[in-house]
Amino acid sequence: MAEVVAAPTPTSPGTASDVLLFPKGVSLALLGDSLVVKDKTQARRHRRQLCGVAVGGNASELSIPLYNVLWAEVADGVLAVDYADPVSKKHVRAARLSYVLGELALDTVNAWVEILLERAYGTAQRQKRAKVLVNPHAGPGGADKIWEHDVKPLFQAARMSLDVVRTKFSGEAIGICEGLDINAYDVVIPCSGDGLPYECINGLGKRPDARKALRQLAIAHIPCGSGNAMSCNLNGTHRPSFAALAIIKGVRTPMDLMSVTQGNTRMLSFLSQSVGIIAECDLGTENLRWLGAARFNVGLMQRIFSKKVYPCEISMKVEIPEKADIKAHYKREQLQHDYTMRREKEVPKEASLAGESTSTETDVGDGLPPLRFGTVNDKVPDDWETASYDKLGNFYCGNMAWMAPDANFFTAACPNDGLMDVVLNDGDISAAKYLDLLTSVESGRLFDKPQVTYRKVVAYRFTPRNQKHGYISIDGEHVPFEPFQVEVHQGLGTVLSKSGKYEAAGPSGWEEAGI
């Protein structure tokens, strides 16, 4: 006969509601951050195999992190617990535990199930309603297979509501999101590279109720492309199944968006803008898309020895010019702010940093925020810094830390601080120094390199000089080689993140920065 008892452990004393006892010595216990399953059959099944022989682990106990618990319910007298089983370092798959209740009271089990789900989900929304957009042609291809085999089973196990569309042409997601019923969904999930999130955000931005749509409908990302920056920063992974788990458990997080004006066009950017060697390595390697993320490295090696420079004029409204002060700012952001809360109305200074007026409850149905600094066609504001660069090698402005799984360019980036991170370096440095800069990107130490200028800004204008043709990349999208202007809007967008902040480690030594 099944019964409910307390779990007597020295370190994690349980209560009667934390443990279910089944016949034959089987029990399910909520201990700390884990669901501990005492079941010899399940434990043996999950032991690691070495040359076909089970090794290591407890032969009678299986411990499942509550983070991996997807769902639990009772139906037809059977308790089912769905969870994400890590079958390798690169993959988790949906798995299930099932136990007949027997004489165990239904009310008792239902109460236990609710406790389990409360602890497993915390503040994350359960059973999210998702509009899923699959781009079959993303990156090296294979997004369809990734969706069907790696992602969809996990979402279904978590009892998510799924409305799936496979995109057929570039730009289709813009129209889909522009016409979407935002009350029918909680999240839009592109299965793609970073191009489809860009389209989704710009589609929402074209709506008459753009601000409301961007705040109400979260964007999440299943990585199926070459760069996969959104997933790296928000999910902490470029592995599709691990990203799916992070989305299931993801918390709503406000995120800064950037308005880019060029000519008479206004577009939204969530990731980055680049001119120079990085833009060329991104847009100039489209023919190598089959290589996946490796195409960026190939492009860099092809161009690094040319010492090409990009003459230009750059005007910026700089808020934090010094690296030591940027580390102090980053520390304050990490220690003092809950990134799941919008901050436009927190303090007047924060609003001014955002480059826009504070929002109110009455304006969330309006279109995009007005441009405080005008467009690229207007006069540069008098309080901006303007400088000419004859030997610029790279201009890079980012809103996230990782631009690719091994490219942590903007280590001090924060999701909702109302600031953009700008990196500059000359193009006439030696190949050895360039290689040193590139290896420092992978380790997250580019920030500290003396050849690199790193600033926090709220707006800037970039004007090419003495060059008719070149590459300008906006979130990886090719735009005309013409002057453009960018300003940030604090917390305009909404995303799902694993922890309410970016998963990057931050600039080295930020913990010791003085605040």
Coordinates of C-alpha atoms in Angstrom, one line a residue:
M1 CA 0.0 0.0 0.0
A2 CA 1.4 3.4 -0.9
E3 CA 1.7 6.1 1.7
V4 CA 3.1 9.5 2.4
V5 CA 5.9 10.0 4.9
A6 CA 8.6 12.6 5.6
A7 CA 12.0 12.2 4.1
P8 CA 14.5 11.8 6.9
T9 CA 17.8 13.2 5.6
P10 CA 20.5 15.0 7.7
T11 CA 21.0 17.9 5.3
S12 CA 17.6 18.4 3.7
P13 CA 14.8 17.6 6.2
G14 CA 11.7 16.8 4.2
T15 CA 8.0 17.2 5.1
A16 CA 5.2 14.8 4.5
S17 CA 4.1 16.7 1.4
D18 CA 7.6 16.4 -0.2
V19 CA 7.7 12.6 -0.5
L20 CA 5.5 9.9 -2.1
L21 CA 6.0 6.3 -1.2
F22 CA 5.0 3.5 -3.6
P23 CA 5.2 -0.3 -3.2
K24 CA 8.5 -2.2 -3.6
G25 CA 10.6 0.5 -2.0
V26 CA 10.0 3.1 -4.7
S27 CA 9.7 6.8 -3.6
L28 CA 9.7 10.2 -5.1
A29 CA 11.2 12.9 -2.9
L30 CA 11.7 16.7 -3.4
L31 CA 15.1 17.4 -1.8
G32 CA 16.7 20.8 -2.3
D33 CA 16.9 21.5 -6.1
S34 CA 16.3 17.9 -7.1
L35 CA 13.6 15.3 -7.5
V36 CA 15.2 12.1 -6.0
V37 CA 13.7 8.9 -7.4
K38 CA 14.4 5.8 -5.4
D39 CA 13.7 3.2 -8.0
K40 CA 16.3 0.5 -8.9
T41 CA 14.8 0.0 -12.4
Q42 CA 15.1 3.6 -13.3
A43 CA 18.4 4.1 -11.7
R44 CA 20.0 1.2 -13.6
R45 CA 18.5 2.5 -16.8
H46 CA 20.3 5.9 -16.4
R47 CA 23.7 4.6 -15.3
R48 CA 26.5 5.6 -17.6
Q49 CA 27.7 2.9 -20.0
L50 CA 31.3 2.1 -20.7
C51 CA 31.9 -0.6 -23.3
G52 CA 28.4 -1.8 -22.7
V53 CA 28.9 -2.1 -18.9
A54 CA 27.1 0.2 -16.5
V55 CA 29.6 2.2 -14.3
G56 CA 29.3 4.8 -11.6
G57 CA 26.3 6.4 -10.0
N58 CA 23.9 5.0 -7.4
A59 CA 22.3 1.8 -8.6
S60 CA 19.1 2.4 -6.7
E61 CA 18.6 6.2 -7.0
L62 CA 18.1 8.7 -9.7
S63 CA 18.4 12.4 -9.1
I64 CA 16.7 14.8 -11.5
P65 CA 17.4 18.6 -11.2
L66 CA 14.1 20.4 -10.7
Y67 CA 15.2 22.7 -13.6
N68 CA 14.9 19.6 -15.9
V69 CA 11.3 18.7 -14.7
L70 CA 9.0 19.6 -17.6
W71 CA 5.6 18.6 -16.3
A72 CA 3.7 16.3 -13.9
E73 CA 0.1 15.2 -13.8
V74 CA -2.2 12.4 -12.7
A75 CA -4.5 10.7 -15.3
D76 CA -6.4 7.4 -15.1
G77 CA -4.8 6.6 -11.8
V78 CA -1.2 7.0 -13.0
L79 CA 1.3 9.7 -12.0
A80 CA 3.4 10.8 -14.9
V81 CA 6.5 13.0 -14.5
D82 CA 8.1 14.4 -17.8
Y83 CA 11.6 15.6 -17.6
A84 CA 14.6 16.5 -19.8
D85 CA 17.1 13.7 -19.7
P86 CA 20.7 14.7 -20.5
V87 CA 21.8 11.9 -22.8
S88 CA 25.1 13.7 -23.7
K89 CA 26.9 17.0 -23.2
K90 CA 25.2 18.3 -26.3
H91 CA 21.7 17.0 -26.1
V92 CA 18.8 16.5 -23.7
R93 CA 15.7 14.5 -24.7
A94 CA 12.2 14.2 -23.3
A95 CA 11.7 11.2 -20.9
R96 CA 8.9 10.1 -18.6
L97 CA 8.5 8.4 -15.2
S98 CA 5.1 6.7 -14.6
Y99 CA 3.8 5.1 -11.4
V100 CA 0.4 3.6 -10.7
L101 CA -1.2 5.3 -7.7
G102 CA -2.7 2.2 -6.2
E103 CA -4.2 3.1 -2.9
L104 CA -2.4 6.5 -2.6
A105 CA -4.9 9.3 -2.1
L106 CA -5.5 11.3 -5.3
D107 CA -5.7 14.6 -3.3
T108 CA -2.3 13.9 -1.8
V109 CA -0.7 13.2 -5.1
N110 CA -2.2 16.2 -6.7
A111 CA -0.9 18.4 -3.9
W112 CA 2.6 16.9 -4.4
V113 CA 2.4 17.5 -8.1
E114 CA 1.6 21.2 -7.5
I115 CA 4.5 21.6 -5.1
L116 CA 6.8 19.9 -7.7
L117 CA 5.7 22.3 -10.5
E118 CA 6.0 25.3 -8.2
R119 CA 9.5 24.5 -7.4
A120 CA 10.4 23.4 -10.9
Y121 CA 9.1 26.5 -12.6
G122 CA 9.6 29.2 -9.9
T123 CA 8.6 32.6 -11.5
A124 CA 8.6 31.1 -15.1
Q125 CA 5.3 30.8 -16.8
R126 CA 4.0 27.3 -17.3
Q127 CA 2.4 25.9 -20.5
K128 CA 3.5 28.9 -22.7
R129 CA 1.5 29.6 -25.8
A130 CA 4.0 29.8 -28.7
K131 CA 4.1 30.9 -32.2
V132 CA 7.0 28.9 -33.7
L133 CA 8.7 30.0 -36.9
V134 CA 11.0 27.4 -38.5
N135 CA 13.4 28.6 -41.2
P136 CA 14.4 25.4 -43.1
H137 CA 17.3 27.3 -44.8
A138 CA 18.9 28.8 -41.7
G139 CA 22.7 28.5 -41.5
P140 CA 24.0 25.1 -42.8
G141 CA 20.4 23.8 -43.0
G142 CA 18.7 21.2 -40.9
A143 CA 16.3 23.4 -38.9
D144 CA 13.4 21.2 -39.8
K145 CA 15.1 18.1 -38.4
I146 CA 16.3 20.1 -35.3
W147 CA 12.7 21.2 -34.6
E148 CA 11.1 17.8 -35.1
H149 CA 13.7 15.7 -33.2
D150 CA 15.4 17.9 -30.7
V151 CA 12.9 20.7 -29.7
K152 CA 9.3 19.8 -30.4
P153 CA 9.2 16.7 -28.1
L154 CA 10.5 18.9 -25.2
F155 CA 7.9 21.6 -25.8
Q156 CA 5.2 19.0 -26.0
A157 CA 6.3 17.3 -22.8
A158 CA 6.1 20.7 -21.1
R159 CA 2.5 21.0 -22.4
M160 CA 3.2 24.1 -24.4
S161 CA 0.6 25.2 -27.0
L162 CA 2.4 25.3 -30.4
D163 CA 1.4 27.0 -33.6
V164 CA 4.1 26.2 -36.2
V165 CA 4.9 27.9 -39.5
R166 CA 7.7 27.0 -41.8
T167 CA 9.0 30.2 -43.5
K168 CA 9.4 30.0 -47.3
F169 CA 11.1 33.3 -48.1
S170 CA 13.2 36.1 -46.6
G171 CA 11.2 38.7 -44.8
E172 CA 8.1 36.5 -44.4
A173 CA 8.4 36.6 -40.5
I174 CA 8.1 40.4 -40.7
G175 CA 4.6 40.1 -42.2
I176 CA 3.6 37.3 -39.8
C177 CA 4.5 39.3 -36.7
E178 CA 3.0 42.5 -38.1
G179 CA -0.4 40.8 -38.4
L180 CA -0.1 38.5 -35.3
D181 CA -2.9 38.3 -32.7
I182 CA -0.7 39.2 -29.7
N183 CA -3.3 38.1 -27.3
A184 CA -3.2 34.6 -28.6
Y185 CA 0.4 33.9 -27.8
D186 CA 2.9 34.4 -25.0
V187 CA 6.1 34.0 -27.0
V188 CA 7.3 33.9 -30.6
I189 CA 10.1 31.3 -31.1
P190 CA 12.2 31.5 -34.3
C191 CA 14.1 28.3 -35.1
S192 CA 16.9 29.9 -37.1
G193 CA 20.0 32.0 -37.0
D194 CA 19.8 35.6 -35.8
G195 CA 18.0 36.7 -39.0
L196 CA 14.5 35.5 -38.0
P197 CA 14.6 37.2 -34.6
Y198 CA 15.5 40.4 -36.4
E199 CA 12.5 39.9 -38.7
C200 CA 10.1 39.1 -35.8
I201 CA 11.2 42.2 -33.8
N202 CA 10.8 44.5 -36.9
G203 CA 7.5 43.0 -37.7
L204 CA 6.2 43.8 -34.2
G205 CA 7.8 47.3 -34.6
K206 CA 5.7 48.0 -37.8
R207 CA 2.4 47.6 -35.9
P208 CA 0.3 50.6 -34.9
D209 CA 0.5 49.2 -31.3
A210 CA 4.3 48.5 -31.6
R211 CA 5.2 49.4 -28.0
K212 CA 2.4 47.3 -26.6
A213 CA 3.3 44.3 -28.9
L214 CA 7.0 44.5 -28.1
R215 CA 6.3 44.6 -24.4
Q216 CA 3.6 42.0 -24.3
L217 CA 4.9 39.3 -26.7
A218 CA 8.3 37.8 -25.8
I219 CA 10.9 36.6 -28.3
A220 CA 12.9 33.4 -27.7
H221 CA 15.4 31.7 -29.9
I222 CA 16.1 28.1 -30.9
P223 CA 19.6 28.2 -32.5
C224 CA 19.7 26.7 -36.0
G225 CA 22.0 29.1 -37.8
S226 CA 25.6 30.2 -38.0
G227 CA 25.9 32.8 -35.2
N228 CA 23.0 32.1 -32.9
A229 CA 23.9 35.1 -30.7
M230 CA 20.4 35.5 -29.2
S231 CA 20.4 32.0 -27.9
C232 CA 24.0 32.2 -26.6
N233 CA 23.2 35.3 -24.5
L234 CA 19.7 34.5 -23.3
N235 CA 19.8 30.7 -23.1
G236 CA 23.5 30.3 -22.3
T237 CA 23.9 27.7 -25.1
H238 CA 24.0 27.2 -28.9
R239 CA 22.7 23.6 -28.5
P240 CA 19.0 23.5 -29.7
S241 CA 17.7 21.0 -27.1
F242 CA 19.3 22.9 -24.2
A243 CA 17.9 26.1 -25.6
A244 CA 14.5 24.5 -25.7
L245 CA 14.8 23.7 -22.0
A246 CA 15.9 27.2 -21.2
I247 CA 12.9 28.6 -23.1
I248 CA 10.5 26.3 -21.2
K249 CA 11.9 27.6 -17.9
G250 CA 12.6 31.1 -19.3
V251 CA 11.6 34.2 -17.5
R252 CA 10.2 37.3 -19.2
T253 CA 13.0 39.9 -19.4
P254 CA 12.9 43.5 -20.7
M255 CA 15.6 44.1 -23.3
D256 CA 16.9 47.3 -24.9
L257 CA 16.3 47.7 -28.6
M258 CA 18.0 50.1 -31.0
S259 CA 16.5 52.3 -33.7
V260 CA 18.6 52.5 -36.9
T261 CA 17.9 55.3 -39.4
Q262 CA 19.4 55.3 -42.9
G263 CA 18.0 57.5 -45.6
N264 CA 14.3 57.6 -44.9
T265 CA 14.2 54.1 -43.4
R266 CA 13.9 53.2 -39.8
M267 CA 14.6 49.7 -38.5
L268 CA 15.0 48.0 -35.2
S269 CA 18.2 46.3 -34.1
F270 CA 18.5 43.9 -31.2
L271 CA 22.0 42.6 -31.6
S272 CA 24.7 44.8 -33.3
Q273 CA 25.8 47.1 -36.1
S274 CA 29.2 46.7 -37.7
V275 CA 31.4 48.3 -40.3
G276 CA 34.9 47.1 -41.2
I277 CA 36.5 43.7 -40.9
I278 CA 33.7 42.2 -38.8
A279 CA 31.0 43.2 -41.3
E280 CA 33.0 41.9 -44.2
C281 CA 33.6 38.6 -42.4
D282 CA 29.9 38.3 -41.8
L283 CA 28.3 39.5 -45.0
G284 CA 31.2 38.7 -47.3
T285 CA 31.1 35.0 -46.4
E286 CA 27.5 34.2 -47.4
N287 CA 28.9 31.7 -49.9
L288 CA 30.4 29.8 -47.0
R289 CA 27.2 29.5 -45.0
W290 CA 27.5 25.7 -45.2
L291 CA 30.4 25.9 -42.8
G292 CA 28.2 27.2 -40.0
A293 CA 29.9 29.4 -37.4
A294 CA 33.3 28.5 -38.9
R295 CA 32.7 30.8 -41.9
F296 CA 33.4 33.8 -39.7
N297 CA 36.8 32.5 -38.7
V298 CA 37.6 31.7 -42.4
G299 CA 36.6 35.2 -43.3
L300 CA 38.8 36.8 -40.7
M301 CA 41.8 34.8 -41.7
Q302 CA 41.2 35.8 -45.4
R303 CA 41.2 39.5 -44.5
I304 CA 43.4 39.9 -41.5
F305 CA 46.7 40.2 -43.5
S306 CA 45.3 42.9 -45.9
K307 CA 45.4 45.7 -43.2
K308 CA 42.4 47.2 -44.9
V309 CA 41.1 50.5 -43.3
Y310 CA 37.8 52.1 -43.5
P311 CA 37.9 56.0 -43.4
C312 CA 34.9 57.5 -41.7
E313 CA 33.5 60.1 -39.4
I314 CA 31.8 59.0 -36.2
S315 CA 29.7 61.1 -33.9
M316 CA 28.7 59.7 -30.5
K317 CA 26.7 60.7 -27.4
V318 CA 29.0 59.0 -24.9
E319 CA 27.8 58.2 -21.4
I320 CA 30.7 56.2 -20.0
P321 CA 34.1 56.6 -21.8
E322 CA 36.5 54.9 -19.5
K323 CA 36.9 51.1 -19.0
A324 CA 37.3 51.3 -15.2
D325 CA 34.0 53.2 -15.0
I326 CA 32.3 50.7 -17.4
K327 CA 33.3 47.8 -15.1
A328 CA 31.9 49.7 -12.1
H329 CA 28.7 50.3 -14.1
Y330 CA 28.5 46.6 -14.9
K331 CA 29.0 45.7 -11.2
R332 CA 26.1 48.0 -10.2
E333 CA 23.9 46.4 -12.9
Q334 CA 24.7 42.9 -11.7
L335 CA 24.2 43.7 -8.0
Q336 CA 21.4 46.2 -7.8
H337 CA 18.9 45.4 -10.6
D338 CA 16.3 42.8 -11.2
Y339 CA 16.4 42.4 -15.0
T340 CA 12.9 40.9 -15.0
M341 CA 11.5 44.4 -14.1
R342 CA 11.1 47.3 -16.5
R343 CA 13.1 50.3 -15.5
E344 CA 12.0 53.2 -17.7
K345 CA 10.4 55.0 -14.7
E346 CA 13.0 54.1 -12.1
V347 CA 14.9 57.4 -11.9
P348 CA 15.1 60.4 -14.2
K349 CA 18.8 59.7 -15.0
E350 CA 18.0 56.2 -16.3
A351 CA 15.4 57.7 -18.6
S352 CA 17.8 60.2 -20.0
L353 CA 20.4 57.4 -20.6
A354 CA 17.7 55.6 -22.6
G355 CA 17.7 58.4 -25.1
E356 CA 13.9 58.7 -24.9
S357 CA 11.2 60.0 -22.6
T358 CA 9.9 57.7 -19.9
S359 CA 6.9 55.6 -20.9
T360 CA 3.6 55.5 -19.1
E361 CA 0.7 53.0 -18.9
T362 CA -1.2 55.1 -21.4
D363 CA 1.3 55.0 -24.2
V364 CA 1.9 51.3 -24.5
G365 CA -0.6 51.1 -27.3
D366 CA 1.3 53.6 -29.5
G367 CA 3.7 52.9 -32.3
L368 CA 7.5 53.1 -31.8
P369 CA 8.9 55.7 -29.4
P370 CA 9.8 59.0 -31.0
L371 CA 13.5 59.5 -32.0
R372 CA 14.9 61.8 -29.4
F373 CA 18.0 62.6 -31.5
G374 CA 16.3 62.8 -34.9
T375 CA 17.4 60.8 -37.9
V376 CA 20.6 60.5 -39.9
N377 CA 19.2 63.3 -42.1
D378 CA 19.2 65.8 -39.2
K379 CA 22.0 67.9 -37.8
V380 CA 24.3 66.2 -35.3
P381 CA 23.4 67.4 -31.8
D382 CA 25.9 69.9 -30.3
D383 CA 26.7 67.8 -27.3
W384 CA 27.9 64.8 -29.3
E385 CA 31.6 64.0 -29.8
T386 CA 32.7 63.9 -33.4
A387 CA 36.0 62.4 -34.7
S388 CA 37.4 61.5 -38.1
Y389 CA 39.2 58.2 -38.5
D390 CA 41.6 57.6 -41.4
K391 CA 42.7 54.1 -40.4
L392 CA 39.7 52.5 -38.7
G393 CA 39.8 48.7 -39.0
N394 CA 36.7 47.8 -37.1
F395 CA 33.6 49.6 -35.8
Y396 CA 31.3 47.4 -33.8
C397 CA 28.3 48.4 -31.6
G398 CA 26.5 45.7 -29.6
N399 CA 23.5 45.2 -27.4
M400 CA 24.5 41.6 -26.3
A401 CA 27.8 40.0 -25.2
W402 CA 28.2 37.0 -27.4
M403 CA 28.0 37.6 -31.2
A404 CA 28.6 33.8 -31.8
P405 CA 29.4 30.9 -29.5
D406 CA 33.1 31.7 -29.4
A407 CA 32.9 35.5 -29.9
N408 CA 32.3 37.4 -26.6
F409 CA 32.9 40.9 -28.1
F410 CA 30.9 43.0 -25.6
T411 CA 31.6 41.6 -22.2
A412 CA 30.1 44.5 -20.4
A413 CA 26.8 44.4 -22.2
C414 CA 23.6 44.4 -20.1
P415 CA 20.1 43.6 -21.3
N416 CA 18.2 46.6 -19.9
D417 CA 20.7 49.4 -18.9
G418 CA 19.7 51.8 -21.7
L419 CA 23.2 51.8 -23.1
M420 CA 25.0 50.4 -26.2
D421 CA 28.6 49.1 -26.1
V422 CA 30.9 50.4 -28.8
V423 CA 34.3 48.8 -29.8
L424 CA 36.8 50.5 -32.0
N425 CA 40.2 49.5 -33.3
D426 CA 42.7 50.6 -36.0
G427 CA 43.2 48.5 -39.1
D428 CA 46.9 49.1 -39.7
I429 CA 48.1 47.1 -36.7
S430 CA 50.3 44.0 -37.3
A431 CA 48.8 40.6 -38.2
A432 CA 50.2 39.3 -34.9
K433 CA 48.4 41.9 -32.9
Y434 CA 45.2 41.3 -34.8
L435 CA 45.5 37.6 -34.1
D436 CA 46.0 38.4 -30.4
L437 CA 42.8 40.5 -30.5
L438 CA 40.9 37.6 -32.1
T439 CA 42.0 35.1 -29.5
S440 CA 41.1 37.5 -26.7
V441 CA 37.6 37.6 -28.1
E442 CA 37.1 33.9 -27.5
S443 CA 38.4 34.2 -23.9
G444 CA 36.3 37.3 -23.2
R445 CA 39.4 39.5 -22.7
L446 CA 39.1 41.8 -25.7
F447 CA 37.8 44.5 -23.3
D448 CA 41.2 44.9 -21.6
K449 CA 43.3 45.1 -24.8
P450 CA 45.1 48.5 -25.1
Q451 CA 44.5 48.5 -28.9
V452 CA 40.7 48.5 -28.3
T453 CA 38.5 51.5 -27.4
Y454 CA 35.4 50.5 -25.5
R455 CA 32.6 52.9 -24.6
K456 CA 29.0 53.0 -23.4
V457 CA 26.9 55.3 -25.6
V458 CA 23.2 56.2 -26.0
A459 CA 23.4 57.2 -29.7
Y460 CA 25.9 57.6 -32.6
R461 CA 26.2 58.4 -36.3
F462 CA 28.5 56.6 -38.7
T463 CA 29.5 58.3 -42.0
P464 CA 31.8 56.5 -44.4
R465 CA 34.4 58.6 -46.2
N466 CA 36.4 58.1 -49.4
Q467 CA 34.8 54.7 -50.1
K468 CA 31.9 54.0 -52.4
H469 CA 31.4 50.3 -51.7
G470 CA 31.6 48.3 -48.5
Y471 CA 29.7 46.3 -46.0
I472 CA 27.4 47.6 -43.2
S473 CA 25.8 44.9 -41.1
I474 CA 22.7 45.4 -39.0
D475 CA 22.0 42.3 -36.9
G476 CA 23.8 40.3 -39.7
E477 CA 21.6 41.9 -42.4
H478 CA 23.2 43.7 -45.3
V479 CA 22.1 47.4 -45.7
P480 CA 23.4 50.1 -48.2
F481 CA 26.9 51.5 -47.6
E482 CA 25.6 54.9 -46.6
P483 CA 25.6 57.0 -43.4
F484 CA 23.4 55.7 -40.6
Q485 CA 22.4 56.7 -37.1
V486 CA 21.5 54.6 -34.1
E487 CA 19.9 55.3 -30.7
V488 CA 18.8 53.0 -27.9
H489 CA 15.4 52.5 -26.3
Q490 CA 15.6 51.1 -22.8
G491 CA 13.5 48.0 -22.2
L492 CA 11.5 48.4 -25.3
G493 CA 11.6 44.7 -26.2
T494 CA 10.8 41.6 -24.2
V495 CA 12.6 38.3 -24.4
L496 CA 12.7 35.0 -22.5
S497 CA 16.0 34.5 -20.7
K498 CA 17.4 31.7 -18.5
S499 CA 18.2 33.8 -15.5
G500 CA 16.9 37.3 -16.1
K501 CA 20.2 38.6 -17.5
Y502 CA 22.8 37.7 -20.1
E503 CA 24.7 34.4 -19.5
A504 CA 28.1 36.0 -20.3
A505 CA 30.7 36.3 -17.5
G506 CA 31.3 40.0 -17.8
P507 CA 34.6 41.9 -18.1
S508 CA 37.4 40.4 -16.2
G509 CA 37.8 41.8 -12.7
W510 CA 34.4 43.5 -12.6
E511 CA 33.8 42.0 -9.1
E512 CA 36.6 44.1 -7.7
A513 CA 35.5 47.3 -9.4
G514 CA 34.9 50.2 -7.1
I515 CA 31.3 51.5 -6.9

